[in-house]
Structure formats: C-alpha cells, structure tokens
C-alpha atoms as one frame of an Amber mdcrd trajectory, in Angstrom:
protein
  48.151  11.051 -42.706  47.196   7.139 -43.052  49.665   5.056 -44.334  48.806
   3.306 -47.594  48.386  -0.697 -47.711  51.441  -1.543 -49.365  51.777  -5.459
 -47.702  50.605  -8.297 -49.473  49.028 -10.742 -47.663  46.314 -13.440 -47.502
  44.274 -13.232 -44.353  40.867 -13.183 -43.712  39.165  -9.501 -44.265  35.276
  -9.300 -43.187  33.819  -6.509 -43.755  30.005  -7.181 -42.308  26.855  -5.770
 -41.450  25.862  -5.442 -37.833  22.546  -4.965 -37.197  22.340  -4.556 -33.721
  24.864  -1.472 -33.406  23.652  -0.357 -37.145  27.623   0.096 -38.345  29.697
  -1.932 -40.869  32.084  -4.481 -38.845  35.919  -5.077 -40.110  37.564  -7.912
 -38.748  40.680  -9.542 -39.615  40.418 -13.121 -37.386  43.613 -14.672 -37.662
  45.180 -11.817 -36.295  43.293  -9.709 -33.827  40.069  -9.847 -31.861  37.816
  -6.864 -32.402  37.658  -4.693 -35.118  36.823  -1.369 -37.040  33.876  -0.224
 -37.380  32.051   2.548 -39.436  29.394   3.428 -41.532  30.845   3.531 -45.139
  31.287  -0.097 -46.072  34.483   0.860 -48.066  36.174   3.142 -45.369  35.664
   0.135 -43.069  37.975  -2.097 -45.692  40.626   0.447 -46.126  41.201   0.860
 -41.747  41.130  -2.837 -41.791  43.719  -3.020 -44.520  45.574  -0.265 -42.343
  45.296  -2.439 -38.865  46.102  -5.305 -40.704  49.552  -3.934 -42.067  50.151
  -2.272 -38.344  49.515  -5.566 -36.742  52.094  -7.455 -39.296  54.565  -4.626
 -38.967  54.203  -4.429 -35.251  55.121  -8.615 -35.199  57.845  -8.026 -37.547
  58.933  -5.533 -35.370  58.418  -7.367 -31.701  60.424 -10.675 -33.893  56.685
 -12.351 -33.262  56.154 -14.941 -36.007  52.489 -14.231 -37.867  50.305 -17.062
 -37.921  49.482 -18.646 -41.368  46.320 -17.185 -43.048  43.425 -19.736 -42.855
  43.870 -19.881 -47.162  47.025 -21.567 -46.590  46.447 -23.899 -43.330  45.342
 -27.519 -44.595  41.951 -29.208 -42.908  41.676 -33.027 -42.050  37.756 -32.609
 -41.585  37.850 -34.011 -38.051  37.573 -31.909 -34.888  36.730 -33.492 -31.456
  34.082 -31.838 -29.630  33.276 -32.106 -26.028  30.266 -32.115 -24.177  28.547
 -32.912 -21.450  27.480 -36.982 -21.358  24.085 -36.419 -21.392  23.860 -33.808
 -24.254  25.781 -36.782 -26.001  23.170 -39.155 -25.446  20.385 -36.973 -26.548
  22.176 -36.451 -29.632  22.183 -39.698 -30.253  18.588 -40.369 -29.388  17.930
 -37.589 -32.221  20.192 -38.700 -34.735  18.683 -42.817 -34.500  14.903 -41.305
 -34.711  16.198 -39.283 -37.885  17.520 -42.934 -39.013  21.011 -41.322 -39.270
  24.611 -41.602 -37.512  25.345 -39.115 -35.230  28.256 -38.060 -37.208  25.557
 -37.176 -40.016  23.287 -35.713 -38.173  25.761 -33.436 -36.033  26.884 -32.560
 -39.641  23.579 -31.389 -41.217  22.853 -29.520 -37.815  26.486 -27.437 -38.317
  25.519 -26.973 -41.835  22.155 -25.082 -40.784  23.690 -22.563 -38.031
C-alpha cells in the first residue's frame, strides 16, 4: 500500500502535458530530475506527492540537507550569461536596429520563449 502525503512542504509540483509521449508529466525540480508519468492528471499529482515525501525522507535519513524550495529563495534579477563573442556582437547589432539596449532587448526575447 502507498503511503499517504503527510509532509508539508513548499516545492515546486508540475504536473504537465506532454505531447510528444501523450502522458501527463510530474516533476518536482528542486529535488529530482525526471519524473512520474501517467495518464490521469490527478494520479500523476498524488505519485509526485509520494516521490516527493520519499525523496525528503530519504535526505532526512542519509543526514543530506534539502535545498530551499524556489518560493522561499530570494532573486536579485541579474544572472550572467555566457556566450560565444560573436553571438554577443550580433546581439548587439539586433538590439541597436530595434533602437534598444541589449539588456532590453535580451529581456523581451526571454519573455517570448
């Protein structure tokens, strides 16, 4: 028998639709890679819940600390990204002929992904 969530926590649950391998995805990012996966939507969120409490349990048990749940990590905003030097340059080209910074226009690109 499946144990019951019984741990409150605040991590990230996705529950999403793939529609390539025609399933429901659960994934729980701050703590492992991979996933369930399933085709009831709701059965998906209750083994994620499960893997999520076995993951938590298994670090209490190994003495591993957890990492803190995105909801409670604080952003600055700024990230460096590298690239190569002439990417760089063409992403500057782009962002003058748009009359913007780069900053702005690397921004509204991110937004659109």
């Amino acid at each position: 028998m499946k144990k019951k969530n019984t741990t409150p926590h605040r991590y990230s649950l996705m529950v999403e639709w793939s529609g390539k391998d025609r399933v429901w995805i659960g994934r729980c990012p701050e703590l492992f890679h991979g996933g369930v996966h399933g085709g009831d939507h709701l059965k998906v969120y209750a083994e994620l819940l499960q893997a999520v409490d076995e993951q938590i349990e298994l670090a209490r048990q190994d003495r591993r600390p957890l990492p803190d749940p995105l909801a409670d990590r604080k952003f600055s905003g700024k990230f460096v990204l590298r690239t190569s030097p002439q990417l760089h340059r063409d992403l500057t080209l782009r962002a003058l002929k748009d009359g913007e910074s780069l900053n702005n226009f690397v921004v509204k690109k991110l937004q659109s992904a």
